[in-house]
Tab-separated table of C-alpha atoms and ligand atoms in Angstrom:
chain	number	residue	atom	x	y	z
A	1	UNK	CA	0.000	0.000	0.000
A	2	UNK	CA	0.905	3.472	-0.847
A	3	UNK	CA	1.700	5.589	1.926
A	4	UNK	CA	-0.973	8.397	2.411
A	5	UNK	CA	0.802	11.902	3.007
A	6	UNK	CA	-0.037	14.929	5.091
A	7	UNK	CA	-0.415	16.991	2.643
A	8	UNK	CA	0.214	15.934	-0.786
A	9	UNK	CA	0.767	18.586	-4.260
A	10	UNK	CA	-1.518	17.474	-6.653
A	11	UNK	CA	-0.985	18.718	-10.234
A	12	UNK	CA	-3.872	19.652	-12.937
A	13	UNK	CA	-2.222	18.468	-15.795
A	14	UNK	CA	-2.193	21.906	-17.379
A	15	UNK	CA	1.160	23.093	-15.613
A	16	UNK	CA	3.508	21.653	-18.612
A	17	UNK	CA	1.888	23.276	-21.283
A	18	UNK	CA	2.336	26.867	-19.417
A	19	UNK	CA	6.003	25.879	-18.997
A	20	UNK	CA	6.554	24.271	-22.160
A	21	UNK	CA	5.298	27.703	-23.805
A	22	UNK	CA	7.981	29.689	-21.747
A	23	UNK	CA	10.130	27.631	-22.995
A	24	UNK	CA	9.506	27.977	-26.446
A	25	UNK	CA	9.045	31.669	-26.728
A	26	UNK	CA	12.307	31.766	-24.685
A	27	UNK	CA	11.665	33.545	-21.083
A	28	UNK	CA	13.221	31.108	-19.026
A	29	UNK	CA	14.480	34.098	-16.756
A	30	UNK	CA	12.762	35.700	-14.237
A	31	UNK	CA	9.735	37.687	-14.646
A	32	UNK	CA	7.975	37.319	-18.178
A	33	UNK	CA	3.961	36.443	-19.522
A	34	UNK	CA	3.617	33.792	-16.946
A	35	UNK	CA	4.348	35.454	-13.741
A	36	UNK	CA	1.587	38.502	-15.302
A	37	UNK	CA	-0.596	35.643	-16.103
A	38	UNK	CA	-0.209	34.207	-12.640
A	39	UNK	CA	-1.129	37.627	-10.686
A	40	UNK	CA	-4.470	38.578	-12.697
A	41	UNK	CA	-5.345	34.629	-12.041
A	42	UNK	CA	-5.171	34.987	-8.757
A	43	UNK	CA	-6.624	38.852	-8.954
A	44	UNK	CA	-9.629	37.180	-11.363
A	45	UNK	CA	-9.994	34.859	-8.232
A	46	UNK	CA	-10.088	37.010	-5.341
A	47	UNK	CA	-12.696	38.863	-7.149
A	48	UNK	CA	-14.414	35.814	-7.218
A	49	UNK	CA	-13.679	34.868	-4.087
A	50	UNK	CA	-15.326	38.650	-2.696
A	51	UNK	CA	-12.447	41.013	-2.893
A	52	UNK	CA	-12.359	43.039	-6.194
A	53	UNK	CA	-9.452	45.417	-5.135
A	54	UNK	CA	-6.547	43.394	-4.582
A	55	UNK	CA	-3.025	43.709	-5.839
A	56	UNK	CA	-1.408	40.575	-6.128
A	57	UNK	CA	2.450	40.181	-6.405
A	58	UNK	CA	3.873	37.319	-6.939
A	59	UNK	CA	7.036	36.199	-4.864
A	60	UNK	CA	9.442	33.961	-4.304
A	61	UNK	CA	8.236	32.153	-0.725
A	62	UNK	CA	5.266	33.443	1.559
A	63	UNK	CA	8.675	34.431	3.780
A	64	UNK	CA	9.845	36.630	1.594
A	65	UNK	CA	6.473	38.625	1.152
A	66	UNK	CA	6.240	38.884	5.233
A	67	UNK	CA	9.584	40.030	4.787
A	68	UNK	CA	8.676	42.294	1.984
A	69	UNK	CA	5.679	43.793	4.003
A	70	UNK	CA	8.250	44.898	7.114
A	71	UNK	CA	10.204	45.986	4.852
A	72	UNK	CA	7.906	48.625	3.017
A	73	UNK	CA	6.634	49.770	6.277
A	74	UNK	CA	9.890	50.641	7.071
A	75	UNK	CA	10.278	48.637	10.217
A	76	UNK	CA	14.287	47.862	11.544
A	77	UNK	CA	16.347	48.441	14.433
A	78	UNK	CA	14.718	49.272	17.998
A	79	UNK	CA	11.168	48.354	16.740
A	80	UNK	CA	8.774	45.834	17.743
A	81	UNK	CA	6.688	43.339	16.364
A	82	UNK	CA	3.370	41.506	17.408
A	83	UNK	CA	3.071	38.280	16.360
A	84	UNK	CA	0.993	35.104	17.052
A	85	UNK	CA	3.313	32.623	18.629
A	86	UNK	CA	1.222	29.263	17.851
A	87	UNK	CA	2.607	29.577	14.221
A	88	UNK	CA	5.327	28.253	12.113
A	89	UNK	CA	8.756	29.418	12.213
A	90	UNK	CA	8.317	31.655	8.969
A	91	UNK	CA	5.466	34.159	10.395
A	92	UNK	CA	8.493	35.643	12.809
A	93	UNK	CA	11.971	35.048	11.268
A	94	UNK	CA	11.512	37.895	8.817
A	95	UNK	CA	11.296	39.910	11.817
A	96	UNK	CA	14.142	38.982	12.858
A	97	UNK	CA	15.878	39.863	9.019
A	98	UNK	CA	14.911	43.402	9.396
A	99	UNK	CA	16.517	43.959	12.833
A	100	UNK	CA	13.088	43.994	14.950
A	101	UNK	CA	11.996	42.710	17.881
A	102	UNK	CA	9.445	39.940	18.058
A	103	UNK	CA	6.518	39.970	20.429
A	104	UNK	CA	4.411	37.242	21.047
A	105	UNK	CA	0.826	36.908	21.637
A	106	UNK	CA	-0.695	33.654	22.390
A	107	UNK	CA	-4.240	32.251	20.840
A	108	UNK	CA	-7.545	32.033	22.051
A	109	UNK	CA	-9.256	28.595	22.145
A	110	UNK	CA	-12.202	28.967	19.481
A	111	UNK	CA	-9.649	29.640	16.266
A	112	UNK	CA	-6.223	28.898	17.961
A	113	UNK	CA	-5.360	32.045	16.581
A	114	UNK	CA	-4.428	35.138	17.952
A	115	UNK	CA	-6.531	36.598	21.193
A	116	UNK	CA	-7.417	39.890	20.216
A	117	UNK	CA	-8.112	40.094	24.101
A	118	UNK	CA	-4.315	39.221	25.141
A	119	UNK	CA	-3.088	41.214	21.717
A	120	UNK	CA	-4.322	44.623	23.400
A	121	UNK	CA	-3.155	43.694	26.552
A	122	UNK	CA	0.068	43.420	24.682
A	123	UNK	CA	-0.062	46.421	23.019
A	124	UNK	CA	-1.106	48.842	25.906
A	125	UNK	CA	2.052	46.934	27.686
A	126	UNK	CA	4.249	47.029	25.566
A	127	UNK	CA	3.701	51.017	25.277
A	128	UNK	CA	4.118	51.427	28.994
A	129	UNK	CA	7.245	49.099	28.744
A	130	UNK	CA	9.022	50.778	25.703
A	131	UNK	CA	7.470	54.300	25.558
A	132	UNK	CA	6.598	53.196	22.071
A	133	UNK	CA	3.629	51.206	20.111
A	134	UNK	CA	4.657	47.636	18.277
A	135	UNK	CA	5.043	48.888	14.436
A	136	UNK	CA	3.042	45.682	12.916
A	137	UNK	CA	0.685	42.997	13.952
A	138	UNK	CA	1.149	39.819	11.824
A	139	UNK	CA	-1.845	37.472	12.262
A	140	UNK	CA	-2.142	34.232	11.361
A	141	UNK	CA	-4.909	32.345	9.760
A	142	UNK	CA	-3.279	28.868	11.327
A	143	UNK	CA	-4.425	25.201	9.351
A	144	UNK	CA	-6.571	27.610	7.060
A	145	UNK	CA	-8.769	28.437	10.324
A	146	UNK	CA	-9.651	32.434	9.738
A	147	UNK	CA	-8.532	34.551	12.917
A	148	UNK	CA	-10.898	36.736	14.675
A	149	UNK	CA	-10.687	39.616	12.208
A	150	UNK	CA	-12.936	41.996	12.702
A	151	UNK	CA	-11.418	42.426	16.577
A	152	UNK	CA	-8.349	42.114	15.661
A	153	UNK	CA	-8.491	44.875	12.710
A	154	UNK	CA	-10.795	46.998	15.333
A	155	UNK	CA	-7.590	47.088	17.485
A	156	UNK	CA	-5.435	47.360	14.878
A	157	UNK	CA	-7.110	50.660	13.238
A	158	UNK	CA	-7.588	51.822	16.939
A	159	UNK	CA	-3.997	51.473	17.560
A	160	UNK	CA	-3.407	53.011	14.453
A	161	UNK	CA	-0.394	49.573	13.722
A	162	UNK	CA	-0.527	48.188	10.221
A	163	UNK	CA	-1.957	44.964	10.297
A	164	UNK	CA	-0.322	41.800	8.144
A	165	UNK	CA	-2.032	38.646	7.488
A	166	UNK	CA	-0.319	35.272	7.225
A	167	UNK	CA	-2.276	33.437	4.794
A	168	UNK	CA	0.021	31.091	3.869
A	169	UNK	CA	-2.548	27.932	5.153
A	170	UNK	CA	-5.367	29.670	4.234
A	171	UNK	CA	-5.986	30.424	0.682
A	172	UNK	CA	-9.543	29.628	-0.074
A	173	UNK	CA	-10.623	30.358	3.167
A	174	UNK	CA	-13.438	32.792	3.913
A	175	UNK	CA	-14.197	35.344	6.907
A	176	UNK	CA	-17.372	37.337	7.112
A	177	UNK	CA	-17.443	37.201	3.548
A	178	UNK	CA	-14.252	38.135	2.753
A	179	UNK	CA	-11.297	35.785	1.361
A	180	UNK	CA	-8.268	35.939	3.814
A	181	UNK	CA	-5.657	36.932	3.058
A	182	UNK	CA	-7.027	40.239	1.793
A	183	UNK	CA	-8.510	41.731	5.032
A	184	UNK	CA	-5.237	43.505	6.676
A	185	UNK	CA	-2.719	46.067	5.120
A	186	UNK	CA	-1.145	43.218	3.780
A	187	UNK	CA	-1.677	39.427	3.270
A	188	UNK	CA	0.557	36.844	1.894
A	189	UNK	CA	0.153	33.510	0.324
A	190	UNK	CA	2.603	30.745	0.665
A	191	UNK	CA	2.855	28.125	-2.703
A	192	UNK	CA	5.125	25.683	-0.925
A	193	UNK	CA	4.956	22.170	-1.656
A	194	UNK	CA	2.274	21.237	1.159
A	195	UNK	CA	-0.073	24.212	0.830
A	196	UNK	CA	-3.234	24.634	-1.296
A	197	UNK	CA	-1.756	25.226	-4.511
A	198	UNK	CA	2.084	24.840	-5.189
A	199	UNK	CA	4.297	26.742	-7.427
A	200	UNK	CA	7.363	24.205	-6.032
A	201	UNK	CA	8.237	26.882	-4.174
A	202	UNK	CA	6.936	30.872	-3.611
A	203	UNK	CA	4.616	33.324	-2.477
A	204	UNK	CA	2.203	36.429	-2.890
A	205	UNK	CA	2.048	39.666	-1.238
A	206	UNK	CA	-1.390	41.038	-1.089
A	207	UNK	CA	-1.752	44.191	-0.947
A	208	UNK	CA	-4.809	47.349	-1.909
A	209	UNK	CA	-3.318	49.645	-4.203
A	210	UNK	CA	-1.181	50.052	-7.464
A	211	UNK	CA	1.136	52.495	-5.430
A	212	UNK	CA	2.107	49.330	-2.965
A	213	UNK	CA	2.192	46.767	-5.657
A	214	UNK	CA	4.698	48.818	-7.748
A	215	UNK	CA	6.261	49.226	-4.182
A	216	UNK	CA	6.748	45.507	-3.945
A	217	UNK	CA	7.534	44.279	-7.327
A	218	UNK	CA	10.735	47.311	-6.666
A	219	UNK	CA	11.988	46.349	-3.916
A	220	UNK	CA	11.658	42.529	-4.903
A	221	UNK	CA	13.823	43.236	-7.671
A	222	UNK	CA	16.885	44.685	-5.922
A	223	UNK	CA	15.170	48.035	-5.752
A	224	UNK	CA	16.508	49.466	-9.267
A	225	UNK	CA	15.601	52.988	-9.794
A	226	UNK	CA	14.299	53.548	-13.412
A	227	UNK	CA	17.369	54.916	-14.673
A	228	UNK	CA	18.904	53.810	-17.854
A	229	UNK	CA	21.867	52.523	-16.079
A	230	UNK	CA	21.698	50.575	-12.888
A	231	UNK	CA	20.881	53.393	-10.251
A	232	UNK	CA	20.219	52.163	-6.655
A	233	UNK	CA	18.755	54.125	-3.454
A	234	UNK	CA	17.491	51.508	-1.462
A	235	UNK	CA	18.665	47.993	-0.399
A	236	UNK	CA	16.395	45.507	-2.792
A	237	UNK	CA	16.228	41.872	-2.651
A	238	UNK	CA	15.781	39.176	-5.325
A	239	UNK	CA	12.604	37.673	-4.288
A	240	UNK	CA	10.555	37.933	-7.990
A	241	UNK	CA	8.737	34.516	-8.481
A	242	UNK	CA	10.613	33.056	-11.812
A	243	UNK	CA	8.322	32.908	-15.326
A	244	UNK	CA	8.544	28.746	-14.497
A	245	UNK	CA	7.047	28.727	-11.509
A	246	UNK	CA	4.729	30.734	-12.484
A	247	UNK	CA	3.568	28.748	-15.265
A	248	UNK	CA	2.800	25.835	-12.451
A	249	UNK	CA	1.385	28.299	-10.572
A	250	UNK	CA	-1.199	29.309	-13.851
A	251	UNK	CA	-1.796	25.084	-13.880
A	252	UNK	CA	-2.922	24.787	-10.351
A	253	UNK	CA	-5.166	27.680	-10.717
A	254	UNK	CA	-7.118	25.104	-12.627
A	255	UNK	CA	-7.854	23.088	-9.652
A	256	UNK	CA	-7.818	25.360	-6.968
A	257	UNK	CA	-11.577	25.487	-6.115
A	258	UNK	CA	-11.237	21.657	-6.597
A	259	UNK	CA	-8.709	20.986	-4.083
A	260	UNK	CA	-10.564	23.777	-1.444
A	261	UNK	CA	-13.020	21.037	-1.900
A	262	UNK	CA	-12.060	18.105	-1.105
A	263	UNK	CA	-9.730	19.191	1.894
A	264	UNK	CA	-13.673	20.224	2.948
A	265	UNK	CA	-14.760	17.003	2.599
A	266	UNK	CA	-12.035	15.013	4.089
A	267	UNK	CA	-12.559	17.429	7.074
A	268	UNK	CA	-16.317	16.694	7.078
A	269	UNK	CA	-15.513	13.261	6.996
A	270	UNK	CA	-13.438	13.226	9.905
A	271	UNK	CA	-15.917	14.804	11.870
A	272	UNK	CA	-18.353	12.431	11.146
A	273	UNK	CA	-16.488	9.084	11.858
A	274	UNK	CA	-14.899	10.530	15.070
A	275	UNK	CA	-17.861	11.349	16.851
A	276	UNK	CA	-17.820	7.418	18.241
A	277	UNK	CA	-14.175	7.482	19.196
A	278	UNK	CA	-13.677	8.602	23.146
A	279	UNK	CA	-10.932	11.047	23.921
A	280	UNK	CA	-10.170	12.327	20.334
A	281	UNK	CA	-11.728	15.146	19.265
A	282	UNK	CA	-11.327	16.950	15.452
A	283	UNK	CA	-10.630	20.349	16.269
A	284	UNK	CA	-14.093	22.480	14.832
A	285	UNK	CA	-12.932	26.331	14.782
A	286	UNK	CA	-15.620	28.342	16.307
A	287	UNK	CA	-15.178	32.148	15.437
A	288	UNK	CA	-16.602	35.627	15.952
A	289	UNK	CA	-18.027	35.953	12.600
A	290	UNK	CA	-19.552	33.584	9.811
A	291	UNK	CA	-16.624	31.930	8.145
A	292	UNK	CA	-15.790	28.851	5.958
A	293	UNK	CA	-12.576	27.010	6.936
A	294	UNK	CA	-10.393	26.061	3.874
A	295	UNK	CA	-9.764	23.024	6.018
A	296	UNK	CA	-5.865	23.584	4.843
A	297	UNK	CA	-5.087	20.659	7.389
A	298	UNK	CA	-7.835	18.517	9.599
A	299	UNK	CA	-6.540	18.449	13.577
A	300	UNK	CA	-7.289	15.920	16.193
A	301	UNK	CA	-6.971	16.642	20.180
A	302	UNK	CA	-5.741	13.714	22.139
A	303	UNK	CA	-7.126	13.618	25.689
A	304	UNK	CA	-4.952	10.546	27.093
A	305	UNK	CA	-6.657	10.559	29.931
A	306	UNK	CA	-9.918	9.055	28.012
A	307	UNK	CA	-8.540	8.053	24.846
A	308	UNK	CA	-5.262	5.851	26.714
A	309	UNK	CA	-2.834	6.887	24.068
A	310	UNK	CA	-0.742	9.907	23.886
A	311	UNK	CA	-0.337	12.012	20.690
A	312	UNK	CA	3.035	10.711	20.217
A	313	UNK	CA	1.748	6.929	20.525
A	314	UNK	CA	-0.801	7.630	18.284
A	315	UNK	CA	1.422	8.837	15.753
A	316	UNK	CA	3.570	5.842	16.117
A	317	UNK	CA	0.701	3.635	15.214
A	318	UNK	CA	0.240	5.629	12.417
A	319	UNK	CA	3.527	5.782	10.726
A	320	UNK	CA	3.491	1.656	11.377
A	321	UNK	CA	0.606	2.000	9.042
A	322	UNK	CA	2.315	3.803	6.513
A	323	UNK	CA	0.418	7.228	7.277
A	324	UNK	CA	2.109	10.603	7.906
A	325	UNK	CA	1.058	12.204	10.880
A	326	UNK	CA	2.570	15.717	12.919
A	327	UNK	CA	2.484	17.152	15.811
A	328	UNK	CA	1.276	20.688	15.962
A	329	UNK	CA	3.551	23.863	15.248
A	330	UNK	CA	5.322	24.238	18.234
A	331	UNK	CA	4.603	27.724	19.575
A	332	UNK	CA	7.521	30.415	18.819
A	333	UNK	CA	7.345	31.703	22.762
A	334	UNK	CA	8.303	27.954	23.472
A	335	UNK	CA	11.318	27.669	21.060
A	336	UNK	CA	14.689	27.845	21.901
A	337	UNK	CA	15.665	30.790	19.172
A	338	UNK	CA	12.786	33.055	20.681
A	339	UNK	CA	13.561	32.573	24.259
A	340	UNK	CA	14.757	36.435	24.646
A	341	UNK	CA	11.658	37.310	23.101
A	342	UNK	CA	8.409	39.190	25.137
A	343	UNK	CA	5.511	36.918	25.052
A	344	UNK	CA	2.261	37.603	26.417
A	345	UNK	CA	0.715	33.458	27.025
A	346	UNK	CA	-2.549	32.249	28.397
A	347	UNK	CA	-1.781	28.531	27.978
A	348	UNK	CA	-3.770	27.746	25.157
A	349	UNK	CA	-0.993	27.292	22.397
A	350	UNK	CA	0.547	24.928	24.766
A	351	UNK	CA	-2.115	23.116	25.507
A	352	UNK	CA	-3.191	22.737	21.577
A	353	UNK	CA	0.909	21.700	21.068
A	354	UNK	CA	0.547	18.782	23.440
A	355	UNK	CA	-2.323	17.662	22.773
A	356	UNK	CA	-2.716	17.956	18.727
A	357	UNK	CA	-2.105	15.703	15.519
A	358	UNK	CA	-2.331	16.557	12.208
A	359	UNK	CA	-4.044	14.422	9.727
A	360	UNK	CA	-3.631	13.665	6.008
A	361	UNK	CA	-5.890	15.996	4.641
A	362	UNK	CA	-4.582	16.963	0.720
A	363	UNK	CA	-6.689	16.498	-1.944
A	364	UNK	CA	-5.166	13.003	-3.028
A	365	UNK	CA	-6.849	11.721	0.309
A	366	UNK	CA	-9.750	9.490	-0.213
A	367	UNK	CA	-12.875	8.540	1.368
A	368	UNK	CA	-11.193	4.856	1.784
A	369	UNK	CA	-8.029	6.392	3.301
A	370	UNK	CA	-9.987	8.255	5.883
A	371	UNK	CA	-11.910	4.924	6.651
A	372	UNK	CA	-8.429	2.799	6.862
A	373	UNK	CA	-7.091	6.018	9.266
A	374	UNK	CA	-10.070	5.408	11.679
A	375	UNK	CA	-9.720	1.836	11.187
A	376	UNK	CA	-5.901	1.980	12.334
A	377	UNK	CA	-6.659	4.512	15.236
A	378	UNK	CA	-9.659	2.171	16.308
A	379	UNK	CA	-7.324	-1.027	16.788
B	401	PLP	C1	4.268	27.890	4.917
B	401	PLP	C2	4.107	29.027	5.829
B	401	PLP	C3	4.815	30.227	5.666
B	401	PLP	C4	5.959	30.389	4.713
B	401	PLP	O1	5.714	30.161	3.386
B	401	PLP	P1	6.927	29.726	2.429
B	401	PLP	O2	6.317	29.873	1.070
B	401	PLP	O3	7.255	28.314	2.763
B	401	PLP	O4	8.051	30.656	2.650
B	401	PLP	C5	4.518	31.295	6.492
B	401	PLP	N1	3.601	31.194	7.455
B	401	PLP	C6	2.914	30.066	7.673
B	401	PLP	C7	1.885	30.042	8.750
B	401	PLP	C8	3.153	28.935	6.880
B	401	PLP	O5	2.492	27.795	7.121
């Protein structure tokens, strides 16, 4: 038997034909029709999707577009930043490449994403503490599960801090009728191998206006004033997506609302066969506002106590079974590299780390993979 993934990349079909044509008409470099093509898919799709005014730019990871963000909003030295801790590593290291300070806010149980409660405790603290207000809030939209927005961008706007949304997990996902990823200053979308659509490898900065797109196509392209010879006045980075990736990006366009799907269903699924198992629960966001979960990755909590297996043990039994399992993201105020770091915890991200499994839950996943996952967990 074939060993079902986490979260598999599952191609169209289309993608060769979109690379096969760069090919032929010779723009094998950076930039070129497919990474245009790419952006106004994606634009075409968030207008779609509820949100006809966004600029899409198209990157080389979702890191580098976080990065990209701080960087236009000219954060560096001596500032701070608020940002969710229960998130992978990527949400805060770009903090850390522009010289600022991370500060991290812990989750609230219902979304296990940021508590807009503990983030203005944070902020009003961190004033007091520094004489100064954190310079950007980066929220994160964890396993596709939309954060409380319309608190969070309340405080945000009241605060008067730019707000930047982490949607690497959660394109397709939708909040009070609006698709994330577009409801903050900024938003970013991550086309890594794993997430909902892959590129092999890069990203998307979000952002509202021509004046910021132009802004981040500039400085993504090692800021080059338009001179006729190479003129430079700011540091610029090489983060462009290349026309290739791109053209894989233009195939999985294709099956985007496809995949969005089925990661549904196989969460819907889950629900459903759990319900008889004691002491294993799928986690079921509950937010402050009608949403619909892209269901980026399904999550199980492990009460050992009831269910007489830990998560690890569990997980065991599952790789003996030939199926990829993981543990939660570890939160960043629990990490070794962020131990400096303010952090403003309430327990919840640890409790959600110990506790938590991740589940195959990519589109390749099939009804009879879900059944033999409950049937291994059962024995
Ligand atoms: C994947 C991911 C990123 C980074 O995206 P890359 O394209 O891999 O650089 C950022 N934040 C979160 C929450 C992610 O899951």
């Amino acid at each position: 038997m074939e060993k079902i993934w986490l979260s598999l990349a599952k191609m169209s079909g289309k993608e060769e034909a979109y690379i096969r044509e760069a090919f032929e008409t010779n723009w094998v470099t950076p930039l070129g029709p497919n990474v245009d093509g790419f952006e106004s898919d994606i634009n075409s799709w968030l207008t779609h999707q509820g949100c006809p005014d966004a600029h899409v730019t198209a990157l080389a990871s979702g890191t580098s577009a976080i990065h990209l963000a701080l960087v236009m909003l000219n954060i560096g030295r001596g500032d701070e930043v608020i940002c969710q801790s229960f998130t992978f590593a990527a949400s805060a290291n770009p903090i850390c490449y522009v010289g600022a300070t991370p500060v991290f806010v812990d989750s609230e149980p219902g979304t296990w994403n940021i508590d807009p409660d503990l983030l203005e405790e944070a902020i009003v603290d961190r004033k007091k503490k520094t004489g100064k207000l954190p310079r950007a809030i980066i929220a994160v939209h964890l396993y596709g599960t939309p954060a409380c927005m319309n608190r969070i961008t309340e405080i945000a706007r009241r605060y008067e801090i730019p707000l930047i949304e982490d949607a690497a997990e959660a394109m397709g996902s939708i909040y009070d009728g609006k698709p994330c990823g577009t409801i903050g200053d900024y938003g970013i979308f991550s086309f890594n191998g794993n997430k909902m659509i892959t590129t092999s490898g890069g990203g998307a900065l979000i952002s509202h206006n021509k004046a910021d797109a132009d802004k981040a196509k500039f400085y993504a392209t090692q800021a080059r004033e338009p001179f006729p010879y190479y003129q430079h006045e700011k540091i610029g980075y090489n983060y462009r997506m290349s026309n290739i990736s791109a053209g894989i990006g233009r195939g999985q366009m294709h099956i985007l609302d496809s995949h969005i799907a089925r990661r549904r269903v196989n969460h819907n699924l889950y629900v459903e066969k759990f319900k008889d198992i004691a002491g294993i629960t799928v986690k079921e966001p509950q937010g402050d506002a009608t949403m619909l979960p892209n269901y980026w990755l399904t999550c199980i909590e492990i009460d050992n106590t009831i269910a007489g297996t830990t998560r690890d043990e569990l997980s065991a039994k599952l790789a003996a079974a030939n199926i990829e399992s993981r543990p939660l993201w570890k939160p960043m105020h629990m990490q070794p590299v962020f131990a400096e770091a303010p952090a403003y915890t309430n327990g919840t991200s640890e409790k959600a780390f110990e506790q938590g499994l991740c589940l195959p839950s990519g589109p390749v996943v099939t009804d009879d993979d879900i059944d033999y996952i409950i049937n291994t967990i059962k024995k």
